[in-house]
């Protein structure tokens, strides 16, 4: 058991190509996924590196310069309080992307754990855990999040937890299904034959096999989490001012839709492009 | 069959009870719960009086049992903000939501199922790519942004559709019910479609591969008959079950779209209640929404057997 090399799962055919060239091959075969990955890379660069170059404050207000159209000094114009829209777009992007990724991590940890345990141990464990999953799936996500946020507050950390905890059941379903078929495979039998304990087999042999399907689910979950966060912030229940978020920028934009429609354009486009790319990448990873 | 129905209904009731416990605890046990709002800007005596008025001086378990016994009699309490029985308020708003979301759901099915069928038959064609692309956008676009753009184009620029409300009486300005429905129903239909499309396409692809399709072709049935009679009927069940499953997701989209268009529906009521911390309404609306989700899933499960004679309920 101290020699893990012997019991590496052999079913995968042992691809010995270096990771970098394997990634390159995958990108050539999936032009859609490659474009999506490229777009995401650009968005991440703009949002995280951009503020180092474009050093305008996203929260300083200039009431005199309110609702300016795009022009010199303010490339994308200003909002109702005279704040620079481009600076807020960058700051809001940081919030949305961080919340999306962190919430996905929460969903994966909880979902994979629950799904893998239910699928591996079956019996009572499966019955209890999967009934909880079913009940959790029946409660409308956004409604549950709204209730939770009113009760526990809306700091970014709580929003991450709340969104992550609403998405885990779907993840649990996927992990459950996979583990159910994996546990019957010969390499698991071999691991038992070697005298491996059940928890060791689960950690060392089953969970690593889940990684490909988790990767695709994770990407799709980021997309869904970003949409949920933006919707919550749009309703005024998510990220609170002066912190910017793409959703709360759109809430602002709705108030001024008849006066300054341009405010509604950029945050919405950013959400659409980001979520679209994550969805496309997730689909490409699955196929 | 009847034993199956009884068991499914019982299971639904248990889920609903479980949900009520979760939501009640979330609302009442949390630091920002009703006691917090009652204690704002009040002297100790006023606070005690208010807590007694709303029954907040009791332990949480007692309060839950009280809430449950009252709720079972159809009494969900009095709305803090509207000063009206919660059930009355919900009764006023619910039909509007059923009208809006129901219309959108039916439209989404009428569009997405034929689209998915065609995409499955003509796989990898330009039609398939176009339809899949549009659905990908529907899956990724924030529904409220689409709603704002709709208001921008059709209400602010073209001035042909009202931007909010349900009719002139509810503060929506000119135009009748239909005019007020066009924008919200369009947005909802667009965001409801993708899930249905994806399943319709994949289950149609699956069905077209089946042996009975080869048999049907072999005995000389026309391609049209093979697709629309043999394959489509068999592909329909997964579509139906996914509608039950995604219903909980659709409810969220409905709440947002109702809020943007100031549509007097239950989703909008829920959002308002949340921002105003109107706890009895939050509790009541969540339960009604949850019950509808459970009810829809029950109906779907029963229809399943009706449409597919191979499904037998023990």
XYZ file of C-alpha atoms in Angstrom:
601
model
C 0.000 0.000 0.000
C 3.044 2.209 0.422
C 3.884 1.682 -3.195
C 1.141 3.574 -4.993
C 2.864 3.189 -8.371
C 1.812 -0.428 -8.656
C -1.834 0.373 -8.239
C -2.210 3.403 -10.463
C -5.490 2.787 -12.305
C -4.496 1.238 -15.613
C -7.830 1.532 -17.406
C -6.984 4.874 -18.947
C -4.360 3.350 -21.224
C -1.535 5.269 -19.578
C -1.166 8.406 -21.718
C 2.436 9.449 -21.180
C 2.332 12.624 -23.320
C 3.392 15.726 -21.346
C 0.466 17.797 -20.046
C 1.337 20.846 -22.160
C 1.131 19.047 -25.495
C -2.026 17.232 -24.402
C -3.653 20.592 -23.675
C -2.470 21.806 -27.081
C -4.013 18.793 -28.805
C -7.300 19.275 -26.960
C -7.434 22.943 -28.001
C -6.850 22.035 -31.670
C -9.661 19.493 -31.567
C -12.105 21.879 -29.836
C -11.914 25.259 -31.577
C -15.009 26.427 -29.649
C -13.433 25.535 -26.323
C -10.160 27.150 -27.403
C -11.892 30.439 -28.272
C -13.790 30.375 -24.950
C -10.585 29.732 -23.003
C -8.877 32.563 -24.868
C -11.707 35.003 -24.167
C -11.674 34.076 -20.477
C -7.923 34.608 -20.332
C -8.371 38.095 -21.822
C -11.208 38.908 -19.378
C -9.112 37.790 -16.407
C -6.154 39.874 -17.629
C -8.307 42.967 -18.153
C -10.072 42.647 -14.810
C -7.093 41.761 -12.627
C -4.210 43.532 -14.399
C -6.246 46.390 -15.885
C -6.614 48.372 -12.627
C -2.800 48.491 -12.331
C -2.694 50.478 -15.566
C -6.037 52.296 -15.452
C -5.687 53.928 -12.036
C -9.062 55.698 -11.702
C -10.955 55.105 -8.442
C -14.162 53.077 -8.862
C -15.754 54.580 -5.740
C -14.888 58.288 -5.743
C -18.023 60.276 -6.536
C -18.153 63.510 -8.575
C -21.772 64.713 -8.503
C -20.954 67.481 -10.982
C -19.794 64.957 -13.571
C -22.825 62.668 -13.246
C -24.147 60.687 -16.232
C -21.454 61.826 -18.665
C -21.402 60.051 -22.051
C -18.247 58.147 -23.045
C -15.497 60.625 -23.872
C -12.034 61.842 -22.914
C -11.188 61.236 -19.256
C -14.023 58.721 -18.904
C -13.741 56.171 -21.753
C -17.110 54.598 -20.884
C -18.711 57.659 -19.259
C -19.840 58.105 -15.663
C -22.793 56.863 -13.605
C -25.430 58.810 -11.648
C -22.951 59.699 -8.884
C -20.199 60.669 -11.314
C -18.207 57.481 -10.751
C -16.104 56.250 -13.664
C -17.920 53.388 -15.423
C -14.767 51.704 -16.761
C -13.165 51.653 -13.303
C -16.362 50.211 -11.813
C -16.566 47.637 -14.604
C -13.055 46.414 -13.720
C -13.746 46.418 -9.966
C -17.129 44.737 -10.463
C -15.535 42.104 -12.669
C -13.081 41.247 -9.939
C -15.930 40.742 -7.481
C -18.030 38.674 -9.912
C -15.149 36.414 -10.965
C -13.908 35.844 -7.423
C -17.417 35.112 -6.110
C -18.109 32.782 -9.065
C -14.942 30.722 -8.638
C -15.065 30.556 -4.830
C -18.749 29.574 -4.828
C -17.889 26.813 -7.316
C -15.191 25.517 -4.935
C -17.750 25.360 -2.103
C -20.245 23.457 -4.296
C -17.614 20.983 -5.467
C -16.247 20.190 -2.026
C -19.700 19.583 -0.541
C -21.243 18.026 -3.659
C -18.442 15.586 -4.464
C -18.148 14.534 -0.836
C -21.879 13.845 -0.486
C -22.223 12.220 -3.928
C -19.123 10.062 -3.529
C -20.094 8.892 -0.035
C -23.638 8.035 -1.147
C -22.435 6.204 -4.252
C -19.640 4.342 -2.515
C -21.322 3.189 0.670
C -24.898 2.760 -0.738
C -27.494 1.485 1.751
C -28.687 3.838 4.470
C -26.031 6.457 3.678
C -27.267 6.655 0.093
C -30.924 6.838 1.094
C -30.473 9.646 3.609
C -28.019 11.713 1.544
C -29.861 11.414 -1.760
C -33.248 12.311 -0.161
C -31.596 15.474 1.169
C -30.286 16.161 -2.345
C -33.798 15.757 -3.776
C -35.340 18.075 -1.182
C -32.603 20.660 -1.775
C -33.221 20.514 -5.530
C -36.931 21.236 -4.993
C -36.341 24.589 -3.299
C -35.986 27.360 -5.881
C -32.326 28.480 -5.681
C -32.819 32.216 -5.985
C -35.660 32.267 -3.441
C -33.586 30.313 -0.911
C -30.618 32.611 -1.455
C -32.818 35.664 -0.936
C -34.067 34.303 2.383
C -30.555 33.384 3.535
C -29.047 36.727 2.621
C -31.732 38.638 4.544
C -30.986 36.538 7.608
C -27.210 36.316 7.521
C -26.256 39.557 5.811
C -24.624 40.157 2.453
C -20.880 40.378 2.905
C -18.993 38.832 -0.037
C -17.976 35.835 2.115
C -21.590 35.033 2.990
C -22.678 35.470 -0.627
C -19.992 32.980 -1.712
C -21.142 30.458 0.903
C -24.829 30.904 0.150
C -24.419 30.532 -3.626
C -22.014 27.628 -3.187
C -24.379 25.836 -0.835
C -27.280 26.204 -3.238
C -25.397 24.580 -6.129
C -23.960 21.504 -4.433
C -26.925 19.130 -4.994
C -26.461 19.104 -8.772
C -22.775 18.358 -8.264
C -23.670 15.569 -5.828
C -25.922 13.965 -8.456
C -23.108 13.836 -11.007
C -20.531 12.500 -8.541
C -23.051 9.925 -7.269
C -23.710 8.543 -10.737
C -20.008 8.310 -11.578
C -19.023 6.614 -8.327
C -21.850 4.135 -8.741
C -20.287 2.823 -11.956
C -16.645 3.216 -10.820
C -17.051 1.087 -7.703
C -17.834 -1.984 -9.815
C -14.694 -1.671 -11.934
C -11.850 -4.181 -11.749
C -9.234 -1.788 -10.419
C -11.384 -1.212 -7.331
C -11.687 -4.961 -6.882
C -7.911 -5.215 -7.219
C -7.439 -2.534 -4.586
C -9.691 -4.505 -2.228
C -7.718 -7.621 -3.019
C -4.581 -5.828 -1.937
C -6.238 -5.283 1.447
C -7.003 -1.595 0.964
C -9.459 -0.011 3.384
C -12.624 1.521 1.998
C -11.660 5.103 2.819
C -8.255 4.606 1.205
C -9.842 3.216 -1.946
C -12.292 6.119 -2.028
C -9.532 8.721 -1.652
C -6.791 7.099 -3.689
C -8.709 5.363 -6.471
C -12.247 6.658 -6.848
C -12.079 10.426 -6.310
C -9.120 10.935 -8.731
C -11.183 9.220 -11.443
C -13.917 11.803 -11.003
C -11.687 14.714 -12.019
C -12.610 14.908 -15.744
C -16.360 15.145 -15.128
C -15.847 17.431 -12.125
C -13.771 19.762 -14.293
C -16.594 20.229 -16.774
C -19.255 20.550 -14.061
C -17.057 23.068 -12.237
C -16.786 25.278 -15.301
C -20.545 25.231 -15.828
C -21.070 25.927 -12.110
C -18.868 29.040 -12.275
C -21.123 30.338 -15.057
C -24.261 29.668 -13.042
C -22.750 31.173 -9.854
C -21.793 34.382 -11.653
C -25.353 34.662 -12.986
C -26.814 34.085 -9.499
C -24.515 36.651 -7.878
C -25.301 39.238 -10.519
C -29.051 38.612 -10.180
C -28.832 38.927 -6.413
C -26.861 42.164 -6.671
C -29.287 43.427 -9.296
C -32.122 42.968 -6.789
C -30.087 44.969 -4.259
C -29.591 41.921 -2.033
C -26.072 41.008 -3.098
C -22.846 43.012 -3.188
C -23.509 46.336 -1.448
C -22.286 49.806 -2.449
C -19.741 51.322 -2.603
C -18.325 47.947 -3.741
C -19.135 47.479 -7.415
C -20.597 44.378 -9.043
C -21.838 43.921 -12.595
C -25.294 43.116 -11.239
C -25.572 46.161 -8.992
C -24.329 48.385 -11.846
C -27.295 47.147 -13.853
C -29.657 47.880 -10.990
C -28.431 51.454 -11.196
C -28.730 51.422 -14.969
C -32.376 50.369 -14.809
C -33.253 53.506 -12.835
C -31.713 55.678 -15.553
C -32.732 53.584 -18.546
C -34.778 56.444 -20.052
C -32.124 59.086 -19.256
C -28.799 57.381 -19.890
C -29.338 54.029 -21.636
C -25.602 53.530 -22.303
C -25.152 52.647 -18.595
C -27.031 49.385 -19.187
C -24.838 48.225 -22.064
C -21.377 47.373 -20.733
C -22.047 45.503 -17.449
C -24.634 43.322 -19.222
C -22.254 42.597 -22.099
C -19.498 41.648 -19.669
C -21.769 39.192 -17.826
C -23.008 37.715 -21.110
C -19.495 37.244 -22.564
C -18.046 35.817 -19.346
C -20.909 33.407 -18.656
C -21.098 32.390 -22.324
C -17.369 31.572 -22.340
C -17.592 29.490 -19.170
C -20.600 27.612 -20.573
C -18.872 26.993 -23.910
C -15.694 25.820 -22.186
C -17.682 23.536 -19.883
C -19.512 21.972 -22.837
C -16.264 21.493 -24.755
C -14.668 19.819 -21.730
C -17.612 17.433 -21.411
C -17.568 16.222 -25.019
C -51.608 3.279 -9.525
C -53.716 4.828 -6.754
C -51.282 3.471 -4.147
C -48.476 5.079 -6.093
C -50.305 8.428 -6.102
C -50.885 8.234 -2.350
C -47.213 7.477 -1.754
C -46.028 10.287 -4.039
C -48.389 12.793 -2.384
C -47.186 11.693 1.067
C -43.582 12.147 -0.060
C -44.461 15.614 -1.343
C -46.014 16.562 1.999
C -42.880 15.390 3.845
C -40.649 17.437 1.520
C -42.888 20.457 2.056
C -42.721 20.060 5.850
C -38.947 19.701 5.704
C -38.819 22.851 3.620
C -41.004 24.786 6.067
C -38.685 23.840 8.941
C -35.602 24.932 6.984
C -37.095 28.231 5.867
C -38.619 28.973 9.284
C -35.282 28.364 11.007
C -33.401 30.403 8.408
C -35.741 33.330 8.904
C -36.251 33.195 12.650
C -33.088 31.824 14.204
C -30.660 34.043 12.310
C -29.171 37.199 13.829
C -30.992 39.414 11.320
C -34.398 37.808 11.982
C -37.686 39.406 12.990
C -36.559 40.259 16.548
C -33.841 42.474 15.090
C -36.278 44.532 13.080
C -38.714 44.857 15.970
C -35.979 46.134 18.278
C -34.902 48.939 15.984
C -35.482 52.452 17.382
C -37.678 51.221 20.191
C -37.612 51.549 23.979
C -37.483 48.389 26.047
C -41.198 48.609 26.820
C -42.158 49.213 23.184
C -39.963 46.311 22.125
C -41.591 43.979 24.632
C -45.034 45.061 23.467
C -44.138 44.543 19.803
C -42.530 41.181 20.500
C -45.656 40.113 22.337
C -47.878 41.390 19.518
C -45.993 39.339 16.915
C -45.450 36.418 19.324
C -41.659 36.808 19.190
C -41.209 36.332 22.952
C -41.761 32.569 22.645
C -39.026 29.954 22.063
C -38.399 29.154 18.402
C -39.819 25.630 18.538
C -43.105 26.879 20.041
C -43.272 29.564 17.397
C -42.800 27.016 14.608
C -45.573 24.790 15.938
C -47.825 27.836 16.289
C -47.008 28.903 12.749
C -47.648 25.387 11.418
C -51.013 24.916 13.169
C -52.153 28.299 11.926
C -50.790 27.687 8.419
C -52.671 24.383 8.203
C -55.864 26.330 8.861
C -54.948 28.677 6.027
C -53.699 31.461 8.289
C -50.212 32.603 7.311
C -50.323 35.697 9.501
C -50.601 39.391 8.666
C -48.177 41.117 6.299
C -46.011 43.659 8.160
C -45.934 46.086 5.257
C -49.368 45.640 3.653
C -51.346 45.072 6.909
C -53.384 42.426 5.110
C -53.663 38.651 5.660
C -50.755 36.954 3.844
C -52.979 34.368 2.168
C -55.199 37.139 0.779
C -52.160 38.901 -0.687
C -50.853 35.669 -2.196
C -54.298 34.884 -3.598
C -54.228 38.261 -5.345
C -50.743 37.831 -6.845
C -50.628 34.122 -7.645
C -52.999 34.091 -10.664
C -50.913 36.836 -12.309
C -47.797 34.707 -12.018
C -49.608 31.637 -13.320
C -50.699 33.688 -16.340
C -47.235 35.130 -17.050
C -45.011 32.131 -16.335
C -47.559 29.642 -17.701
C -47.780 31.464 -21.041
C -43.987 31.676 -21.264
C -43.510 27.994 -20.381
C -46.042 26.846 -23.002
C -44.478 29.108 -25.646
C -40.993 27.890 -24.727
C -42.110 24.266 -25.180
C -43.879 25.020 -28.465
C -40.697 26.606 -29.840
C -37.949 24.527 -28.213
C -39.324 21.032 -28.890
C -39.679 21.413 -32.691
C -36.334 23.252 -32.757
C -34.634 20.471 -30.793
C -36.248 17.825 -33.006
C -35.052 19.509 -36.196
C -31.567 20.025 -34.734
C -31.411 16.324 -33.883
C -32.505 15.240 -37.361
C -30.132 17.631 -39.112
C -27.193 17.205 -36.759
C -24.113 19.359 -37.370
C -25.947 21.280 -40.113
C -25.993 25.095 -40.110
C -29.498 24.884 -38.637
C -28.286 22.805 -35.696
C -25.363 25.173 -35.083
C -27.579 28.264 -35.255
C -30.241 26.829 -32.929
C -27.627 25.568 -30.473
C -25.867 28.931 -30.543
C -29.070 30.832 -29.804
C -29.824 28.489 -26.926
C -26.323 28.919 -25.564
C -26.957 32.658 -25.450
C -30.326 32.086 -23.764
C -28.526 30.026 -21.131
C -25.880 32.693 -20.520
C -27.709 36.005 -20.778
C -28.818 37.625 -17.514
C -32.627 37.691 -17.799
C -32.944 41.101 -16.160
C -30.461 42.614 -18.630
C -32.517 41.270 -21.516
C -35.563 42.825 -19.830
C -33.844 46.215 -19.533
C -32.771 46.078 -23.191
C -36.360 45.227 -24.133
C -37.644 48.247 -22.221
C -34.926 50.379 -23.814
C -35.812 49.399 -27.378
C -39.575 48.937 -27.274
C -40.610 51.396 -24.560
C -37.992 54.156 -24.610
C -37.094 54.328 -28.309
C -39.935 52.831 -30.338
C -42.594 53.661 -27.719
C -44.809 50.772 -28.819
C -44.916 48.674 -25.629
C -45.460 49.615 -21.970
C -42.411 49.289 -19.709
C -44.102 48.091 -16.539
C -47.256 46.978 -14.772
C -50.005 44.633 -15.847
C -52.679 47.040 -17.071
C -53.553 50.720 -16.920
C -55.188 50.244 -13.505
C -52.025 48.916 -11.858
C -50.081 52.028 -12.817
C -48.824 50.615 -16.113
C -49.930 53.471 -18.352
C -51.530 52.844 -21.754
C -52.201 49.498 -23.375
C -54.166 46.467 -22.277
C -53.167 43.219 -20.626
C -51.759 41.706 -23.833
C -49.519 44.703 -24.548
C -48.166 44.502 -21.013
C -47.486 40.802 -21.393
C -45.464 40.967 -24.609
C -42.095 42.035 -23.164
C -42.024 39.940 -19.955
C -43.349 36.842 -21.747
C -40.762 37.211 -24.530
C -37.878 37.495 -22.070
C -39.109 34.552 -19.996
C -39.702 32.383 -23.072
C -36.159 33.069 -24.267
C -34.565 32.085 -20.960
C -36.894 29.082 -20.425
C -36.076 27.591 -23.851
C -32.456 26.350 -23.564
C -33.010 23.580 -21.004
C -35.955 22.218 -22.965
C -34.079 22.490 -26.274
C -31.017 20.608 -25.034
C -33.058 17.706 -23.693
C -35.383 17.619 -26.701
C -32.363 17.406 -29.002
C -30.454 14.758 -27.060
C -33.459 12.521 -26.412
C -34.462 12.790 -30.089
C -30.940 11.760 -31.134
C -31.239 8.852 -28.712
C -34.689 7.864 -30.001
C -33.611 7.967 -33.656
C -30.891 5.422 -32.870
C -33.319 2.888 -31.390
C -34.126 -0.468 -32.955
C -37.818 0.303 -33.420
C -36.836 3.175 -35.715
C -34.929 0.780 -37.939
C -37.939 -1.541 -37.852
C -40.293 1.299 -38.785
C -38.057 2.304 -41.697
C -37.699 -1.313 -42.697
C -41.426 -1.870 -42.983
C -41.538 1.142 -45.295
C -42.920 3.925 -43.127
C -42.316 7.366 -44.575
C -39.456 9.334 -43.015
C -42.017 11.877 -41.813
C -43.995 9.194 -40.031
C -40.846 7.656 -38.557
C -39.797 10.982 -37.062
C -43.080 12.439 -35.890
C -44.918 9.299 -34.834
C -42.270 6.806 -33.785
C -39.353 8.897 -32.567
C -41.000 12.036 -31.204
C -43.462 10.193 -28.980
C -40.613 8.312 -27.359
C -38.420 11.370 -27.078
C -41.127 13.313 -25.283
C -40.825 11.748 -21.831
C -37.333 12.973 -20.941
C -38.448 16.435 -22.067
C -41.396 16.291 -19.731
C -39.314 15.185 -16.773
C -36.732 17.898 -17.345
C -39.491 20.492 -17.264
C -40.384 19.247 -13.804
C -36.746 19.400 -12.755
C -35.930 22.849 -14.097
C -39.151 24.348 -12.760
C -37.349 25.325 -9.546
C -34.788 27.208 -11.635
C -37.434 28.884 -13.785
C -39.099 30.279 -10.663
C -35.996 32.378 -9.979
C -36.020 33.824 -13.491
C -39.704 34.572 -13.126
C -39.149 36.488 -9.863
C -36.536 38.710 -11.502
C -38.479 39.400 -14.668
C -41.597 40.235 -12.640
C -39.536 42.671 -10.574
C -38.057 44.464 -13.583
C -41.460 44.846 -15.246
C -43.283 45.599 -11.967
C -45.625 42.693 -12.767
C -47.870 42.104 -9.731
C -46.936 38.425 -9.355
C -45.765 36.224 -6.531
C -42.077 36.454 -7.511
C -42.228 40.243 -7.342
C -44.083 39.951 -4.025
C -41.302 37.730 -2.695
C -38.556 40.162 -3.770
C -40.416 43.101 -2.196
C -41.050 41.155 1.010
C -37.351 40.288 1.206
C -36.121 43.853 0.744
C -38.706 45.114 3.264
C -38.127 42.190 5.645
C -41.811 41.339 5.636
C -41.260 37.927 7.265
C -44.815 36.515 7.236
C -45.043 37.212 3.492
C -41.557 35.749 2.872
C -42.537 32.596 4.733
C -45.931 32.289 3.042
C -44.674 33.064 -0.467
C -41.757 30.618 -0.160
C -44.132 27.871 0.949
C -46.564 28.544 -1.904
C -43.715 28.597 -4.449
C -42.245 25.386 -2.981
C -45.647 23.709 -3.023
C -46.093 24.613 -6.701
C -42.696 23.119 -7.552
C -43.577 19.900 -5.734
C -47.039 19.831 -7.325
C -45.661 20.303 -10.857
C -43.175 17.478 -10.314
C -45.976 15.222 -9.099
C -48.099 15.985 -12.172
C -45.091 15.371 -14.440
C -44.408 12.002 -12.808
C -48.008 10.931 -13.276
C -48.168 12.173 -16.880
C -45.014 10.187 -17.521
C -46.889 6.934 -17.044
C -49.854 8.162 -19.029
C -47.688 8.999 -22.051
C -45.460 5.954 -21.851
C -47.359 2.720 -21.219
C -44.066 0.958 -20.455
C -43.804 2.899 -17.187
C -45.573 0.954 -14.475
C -46.083 2.236 -10.971
C -45.836 -0.397 -8.266
